[in-house]
PDB file of C-alpha atoms in Angstrom:
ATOM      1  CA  UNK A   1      41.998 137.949  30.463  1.00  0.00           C
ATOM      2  CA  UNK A   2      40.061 139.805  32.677  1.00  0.00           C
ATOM      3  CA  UNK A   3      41.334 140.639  36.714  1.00  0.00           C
ATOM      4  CA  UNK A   4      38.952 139.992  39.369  1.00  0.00           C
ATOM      5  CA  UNK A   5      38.156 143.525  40.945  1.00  0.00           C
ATOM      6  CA  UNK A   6      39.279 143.837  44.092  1.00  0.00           C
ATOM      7  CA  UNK A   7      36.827 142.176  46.827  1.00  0.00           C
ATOM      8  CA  UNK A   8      35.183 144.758  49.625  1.00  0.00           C
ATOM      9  CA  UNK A   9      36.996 146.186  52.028  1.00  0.00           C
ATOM     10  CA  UNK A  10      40.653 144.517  49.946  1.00  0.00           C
ATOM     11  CA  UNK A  11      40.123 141.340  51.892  1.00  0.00           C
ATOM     12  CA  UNK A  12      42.041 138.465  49.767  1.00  0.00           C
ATOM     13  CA  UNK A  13      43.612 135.396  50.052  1.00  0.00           C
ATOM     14  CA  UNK A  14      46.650 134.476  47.906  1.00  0.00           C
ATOM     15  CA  UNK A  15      47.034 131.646  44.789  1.00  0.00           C
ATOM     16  CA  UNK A  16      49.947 130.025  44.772  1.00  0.00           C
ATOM     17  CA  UNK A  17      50.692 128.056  41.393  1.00  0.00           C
ATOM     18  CA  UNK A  18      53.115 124.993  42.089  1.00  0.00           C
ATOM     19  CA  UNK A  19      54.713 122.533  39.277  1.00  0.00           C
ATOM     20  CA  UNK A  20      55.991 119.008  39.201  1.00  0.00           C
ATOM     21  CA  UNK A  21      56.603 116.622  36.853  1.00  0.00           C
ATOM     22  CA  UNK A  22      57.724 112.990  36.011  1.00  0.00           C
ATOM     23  CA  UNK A  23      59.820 113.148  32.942  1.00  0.00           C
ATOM     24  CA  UNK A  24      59.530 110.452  29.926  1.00  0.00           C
ATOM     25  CA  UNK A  25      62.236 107.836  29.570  1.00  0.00           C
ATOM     26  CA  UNK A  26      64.903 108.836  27.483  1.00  0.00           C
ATOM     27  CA  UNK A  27      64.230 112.558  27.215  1.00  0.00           C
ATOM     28  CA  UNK A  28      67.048 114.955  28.335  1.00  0.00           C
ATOM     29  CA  UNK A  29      65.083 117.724  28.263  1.00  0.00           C
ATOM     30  CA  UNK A  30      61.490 118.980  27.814  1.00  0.00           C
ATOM     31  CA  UNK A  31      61.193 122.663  27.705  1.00  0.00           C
ATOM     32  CA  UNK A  32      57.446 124.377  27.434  1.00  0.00           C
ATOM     33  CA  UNK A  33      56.804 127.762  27.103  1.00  0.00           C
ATOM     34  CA  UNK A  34      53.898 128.782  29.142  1.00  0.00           C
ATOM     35  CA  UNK A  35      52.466 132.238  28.096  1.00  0.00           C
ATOM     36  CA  UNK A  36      49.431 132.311  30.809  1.00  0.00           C
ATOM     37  CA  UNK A  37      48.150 130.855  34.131  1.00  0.00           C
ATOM     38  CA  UNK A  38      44.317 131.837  35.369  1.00  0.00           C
ATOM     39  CA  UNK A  39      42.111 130.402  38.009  1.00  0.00           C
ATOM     40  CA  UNK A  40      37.728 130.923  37.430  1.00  0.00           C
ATOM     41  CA  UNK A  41      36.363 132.286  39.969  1.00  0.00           C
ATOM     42  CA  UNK A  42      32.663 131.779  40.669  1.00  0.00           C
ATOM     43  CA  UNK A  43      30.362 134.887  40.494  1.00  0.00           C
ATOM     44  CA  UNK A  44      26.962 135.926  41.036  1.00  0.00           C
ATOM     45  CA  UNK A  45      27.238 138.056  38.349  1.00  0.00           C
ATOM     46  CA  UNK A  46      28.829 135.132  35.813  1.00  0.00           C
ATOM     47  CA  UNK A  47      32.750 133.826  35.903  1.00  0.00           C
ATOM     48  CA  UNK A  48      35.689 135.952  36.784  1.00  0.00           C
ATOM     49  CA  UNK A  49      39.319 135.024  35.268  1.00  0.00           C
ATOM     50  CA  UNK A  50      41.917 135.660  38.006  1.00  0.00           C
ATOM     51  CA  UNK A  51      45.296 135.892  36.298  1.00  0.00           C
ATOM     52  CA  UNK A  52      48.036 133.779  38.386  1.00  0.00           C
ATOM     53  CA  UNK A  53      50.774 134.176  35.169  1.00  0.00           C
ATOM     54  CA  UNK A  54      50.802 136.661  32.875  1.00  0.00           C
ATOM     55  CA  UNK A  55      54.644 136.559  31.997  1.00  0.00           C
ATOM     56  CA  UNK A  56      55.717 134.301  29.634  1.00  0.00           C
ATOM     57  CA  UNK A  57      58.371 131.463  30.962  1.00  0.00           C
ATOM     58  CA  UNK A  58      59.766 128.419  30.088  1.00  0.00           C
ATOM     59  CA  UNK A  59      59.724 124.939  31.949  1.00  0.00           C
ATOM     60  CA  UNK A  60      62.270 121.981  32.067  1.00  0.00           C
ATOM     61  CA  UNK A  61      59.650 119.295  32.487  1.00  0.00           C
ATOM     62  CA  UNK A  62      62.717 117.053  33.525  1.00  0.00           C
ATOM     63  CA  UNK A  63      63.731 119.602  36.166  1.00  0.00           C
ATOM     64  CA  UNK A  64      60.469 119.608  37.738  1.00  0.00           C
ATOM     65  CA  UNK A  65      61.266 115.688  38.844  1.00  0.00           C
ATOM     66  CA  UNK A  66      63.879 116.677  40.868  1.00  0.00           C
ATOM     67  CA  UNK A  67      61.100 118.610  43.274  1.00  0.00           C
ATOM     68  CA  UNK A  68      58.184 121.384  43.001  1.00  0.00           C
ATOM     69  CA  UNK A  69      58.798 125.020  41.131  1.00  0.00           C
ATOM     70  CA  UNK A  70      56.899 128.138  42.257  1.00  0.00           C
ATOM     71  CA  UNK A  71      54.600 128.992  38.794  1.00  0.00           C
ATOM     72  CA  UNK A  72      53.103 131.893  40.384  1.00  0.00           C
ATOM     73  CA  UNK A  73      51.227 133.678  42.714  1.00  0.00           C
ATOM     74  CA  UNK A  74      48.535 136.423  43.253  1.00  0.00           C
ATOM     75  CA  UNK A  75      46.581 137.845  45.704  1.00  0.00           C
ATOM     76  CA  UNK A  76      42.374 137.214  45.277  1.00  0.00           C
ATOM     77  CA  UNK A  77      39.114 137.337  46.254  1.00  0.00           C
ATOM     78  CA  UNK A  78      38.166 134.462  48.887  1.00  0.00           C
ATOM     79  CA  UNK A  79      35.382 132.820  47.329  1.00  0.00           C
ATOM     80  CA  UNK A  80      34.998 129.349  45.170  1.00  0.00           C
ATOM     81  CA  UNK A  81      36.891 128.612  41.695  1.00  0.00           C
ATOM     82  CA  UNK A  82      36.151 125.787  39.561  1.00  0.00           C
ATOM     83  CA  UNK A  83      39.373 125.490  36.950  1.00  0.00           C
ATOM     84  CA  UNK A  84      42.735 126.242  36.332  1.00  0.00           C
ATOM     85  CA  UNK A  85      43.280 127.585  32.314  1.00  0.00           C
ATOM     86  CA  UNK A  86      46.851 126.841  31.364  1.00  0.00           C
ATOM     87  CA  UNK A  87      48.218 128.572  28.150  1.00  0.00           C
ATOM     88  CA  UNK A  88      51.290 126.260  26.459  1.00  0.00           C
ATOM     89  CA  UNK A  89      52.462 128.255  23.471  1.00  0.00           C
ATOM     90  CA  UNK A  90      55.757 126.117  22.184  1.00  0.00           C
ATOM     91  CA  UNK A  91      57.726 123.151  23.273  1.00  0.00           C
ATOM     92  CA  UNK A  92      60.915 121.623  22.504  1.00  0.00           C
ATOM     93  CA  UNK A  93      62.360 117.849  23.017  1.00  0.00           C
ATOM     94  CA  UNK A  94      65.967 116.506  23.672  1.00  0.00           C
ATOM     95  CA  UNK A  95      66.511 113.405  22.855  1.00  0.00           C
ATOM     96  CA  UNK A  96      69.851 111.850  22.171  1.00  0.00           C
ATOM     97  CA  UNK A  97      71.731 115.126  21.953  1.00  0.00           C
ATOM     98  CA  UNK A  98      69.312 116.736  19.142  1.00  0.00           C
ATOM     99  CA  UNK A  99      66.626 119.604  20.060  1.00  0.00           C
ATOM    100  CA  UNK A 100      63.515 118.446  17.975  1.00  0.00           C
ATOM    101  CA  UNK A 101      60.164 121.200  18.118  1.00  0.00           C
ATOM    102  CA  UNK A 102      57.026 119.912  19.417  1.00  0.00           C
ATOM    103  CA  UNK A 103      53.670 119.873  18.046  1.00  0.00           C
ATOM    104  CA  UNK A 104      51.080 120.541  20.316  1.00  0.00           C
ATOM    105  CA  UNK A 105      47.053 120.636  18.923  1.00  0.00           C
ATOM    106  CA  UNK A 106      45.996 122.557  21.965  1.00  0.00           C
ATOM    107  CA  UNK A 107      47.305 125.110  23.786  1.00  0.00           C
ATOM    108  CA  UNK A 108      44.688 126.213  26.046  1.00  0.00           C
ATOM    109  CA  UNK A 109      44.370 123.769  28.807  1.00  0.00           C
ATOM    110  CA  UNK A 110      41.286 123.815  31.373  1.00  0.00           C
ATOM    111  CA  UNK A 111      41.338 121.650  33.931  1.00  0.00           C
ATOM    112  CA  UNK A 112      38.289 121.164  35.782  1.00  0.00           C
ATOM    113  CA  UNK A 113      39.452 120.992  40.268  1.00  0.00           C
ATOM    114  CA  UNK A 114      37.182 123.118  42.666  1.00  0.00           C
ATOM    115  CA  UNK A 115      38.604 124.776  45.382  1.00  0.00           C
ATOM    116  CA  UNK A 116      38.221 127.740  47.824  1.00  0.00           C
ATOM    117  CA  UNK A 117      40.244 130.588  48.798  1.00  0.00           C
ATOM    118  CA  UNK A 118      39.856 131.598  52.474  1.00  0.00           C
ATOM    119  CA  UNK A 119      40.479 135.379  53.367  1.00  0.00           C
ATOM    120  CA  UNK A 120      44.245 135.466  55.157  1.00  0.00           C
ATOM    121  CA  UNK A 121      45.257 132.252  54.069  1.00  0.00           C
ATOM    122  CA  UNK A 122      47.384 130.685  51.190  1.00  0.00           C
ATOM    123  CA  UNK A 123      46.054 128.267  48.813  1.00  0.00           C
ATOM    124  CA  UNK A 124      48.467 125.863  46.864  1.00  0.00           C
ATOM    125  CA  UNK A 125      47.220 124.539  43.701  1.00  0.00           C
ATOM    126  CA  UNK A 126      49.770 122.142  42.337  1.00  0.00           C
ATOM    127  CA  UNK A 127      49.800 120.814  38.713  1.00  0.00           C
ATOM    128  CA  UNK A 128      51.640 117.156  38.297  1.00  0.00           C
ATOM    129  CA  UNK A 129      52.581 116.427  34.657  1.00  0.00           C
ATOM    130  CA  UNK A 130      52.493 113.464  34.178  1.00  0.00           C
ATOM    131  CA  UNK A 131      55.346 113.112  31.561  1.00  0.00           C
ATOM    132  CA  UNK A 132      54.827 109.903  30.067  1.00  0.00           C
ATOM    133  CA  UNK A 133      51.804 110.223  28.982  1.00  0.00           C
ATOM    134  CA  UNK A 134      52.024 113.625  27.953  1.00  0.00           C
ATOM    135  CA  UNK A 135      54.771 113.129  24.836  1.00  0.00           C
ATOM    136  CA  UNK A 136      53.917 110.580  22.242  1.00  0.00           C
ATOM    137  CA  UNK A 137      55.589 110.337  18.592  1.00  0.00           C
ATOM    138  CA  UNK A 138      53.080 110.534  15.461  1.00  0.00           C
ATOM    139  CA  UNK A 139      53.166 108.110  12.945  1.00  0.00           C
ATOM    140  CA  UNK A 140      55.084 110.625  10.769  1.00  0.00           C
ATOM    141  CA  UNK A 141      58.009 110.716  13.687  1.00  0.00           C
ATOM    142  CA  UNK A 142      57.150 114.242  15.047  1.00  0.00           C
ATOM    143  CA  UNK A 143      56.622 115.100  18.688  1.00  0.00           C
ATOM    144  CA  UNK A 144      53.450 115.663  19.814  1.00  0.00           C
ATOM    145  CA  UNK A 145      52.834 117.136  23.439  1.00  0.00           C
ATOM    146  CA  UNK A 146      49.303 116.183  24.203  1.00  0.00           C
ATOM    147  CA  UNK A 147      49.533 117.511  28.199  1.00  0.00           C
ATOM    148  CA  UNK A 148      47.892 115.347  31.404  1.00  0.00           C
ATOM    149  CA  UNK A 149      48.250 117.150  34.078  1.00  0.00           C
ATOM    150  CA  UNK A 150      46.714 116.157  37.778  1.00  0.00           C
ATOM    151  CA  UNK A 151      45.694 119.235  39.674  1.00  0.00           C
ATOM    152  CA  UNK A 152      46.008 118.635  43.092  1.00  0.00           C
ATOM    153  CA  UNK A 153      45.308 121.139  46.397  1.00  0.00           C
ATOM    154  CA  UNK A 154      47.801 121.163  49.331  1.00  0.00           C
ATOM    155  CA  UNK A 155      46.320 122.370  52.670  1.00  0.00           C
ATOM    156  CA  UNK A 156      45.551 125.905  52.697  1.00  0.00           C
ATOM    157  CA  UNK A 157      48.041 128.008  55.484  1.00  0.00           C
ATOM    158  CA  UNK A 158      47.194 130.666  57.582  1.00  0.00           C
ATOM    159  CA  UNK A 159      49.247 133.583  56.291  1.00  0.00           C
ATOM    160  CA  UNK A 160      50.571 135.942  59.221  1.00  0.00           C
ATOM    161  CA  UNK A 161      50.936 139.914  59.241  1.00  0.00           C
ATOM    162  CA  UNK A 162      48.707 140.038  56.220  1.00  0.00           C
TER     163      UNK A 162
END
């Protein structure tokens, strides 16, 4: 994944990648592995990927019901980006006491949402999973993690001393 190069005179905004989720019914636990976060920026010059996440960590899907978790964050270039790329590299179900492994068919995400980032100010991008919809069981009883996620945008804040 490429960086975006700094913009002129190091004027940036920052990314903030949020998380929430609203677990499936019966399921103690939900954890994904998430390998990579980036944001696509618009250029004249063709798309820039802005990494957000670059660290792998894992998720509790039912944790994130109990309020929003701090992905990620990173400084860049004010300008206009048009999706959010969200890498999901393993997952694992509880259900009933017993860990089962997860099947999921794609694990490169894009999800199309617009949005700007203003020089000096913050902008939230916050990704709801929506659980329920997201695990399903195959006809051959596996787990298959097929994600819908919402991306919504909280309003941007000025940052101060930056």
């Amino acid at each position: 994944t490429l960086l975006a190069p700094p913009s002129p005179g190091g004027r940036t905004g920052l990314i903030q990648v949020l998380a929430l989720d609203r677990p499936p019914p019966s399921v103690q636990s939900l954890l994904v592995e998430v390998a990579e976060i980036a944001v696509r920026r618009a250029g004249e010059r063709g798309p820039i990927w802005v990494t957000v996440v670059d660290t792998p960590q894992t998720l509790d899907l039912l944790r994130l019901a109990q309020g929003q978790l701090l992905l990620g964050e990173r400084a860049a270039p004010p300008g206009t980006y048009t999706q959010v790329r969200f890498v999901i590299t393993q997952a694992t179900v509880t259900i009933g006491g017993a860990a089962r492994p997860v099947t999921i068919p794609t694990k490169q995400l894009r999800l199309l949402r617009p949005f700007r980032v203003n020089e000096g100010e913050t902008t939230i991008v916050l990704l709801d999973f929506d659980g329920p919809r997201s695990l399903r069981v195959s006809e051959k009883g596996d787990y298959v993690l097929a994600p819908r996620i919402h991306v919504f945008l909280q309003p941007s804040k000025q940052d101060r001393g930056r």
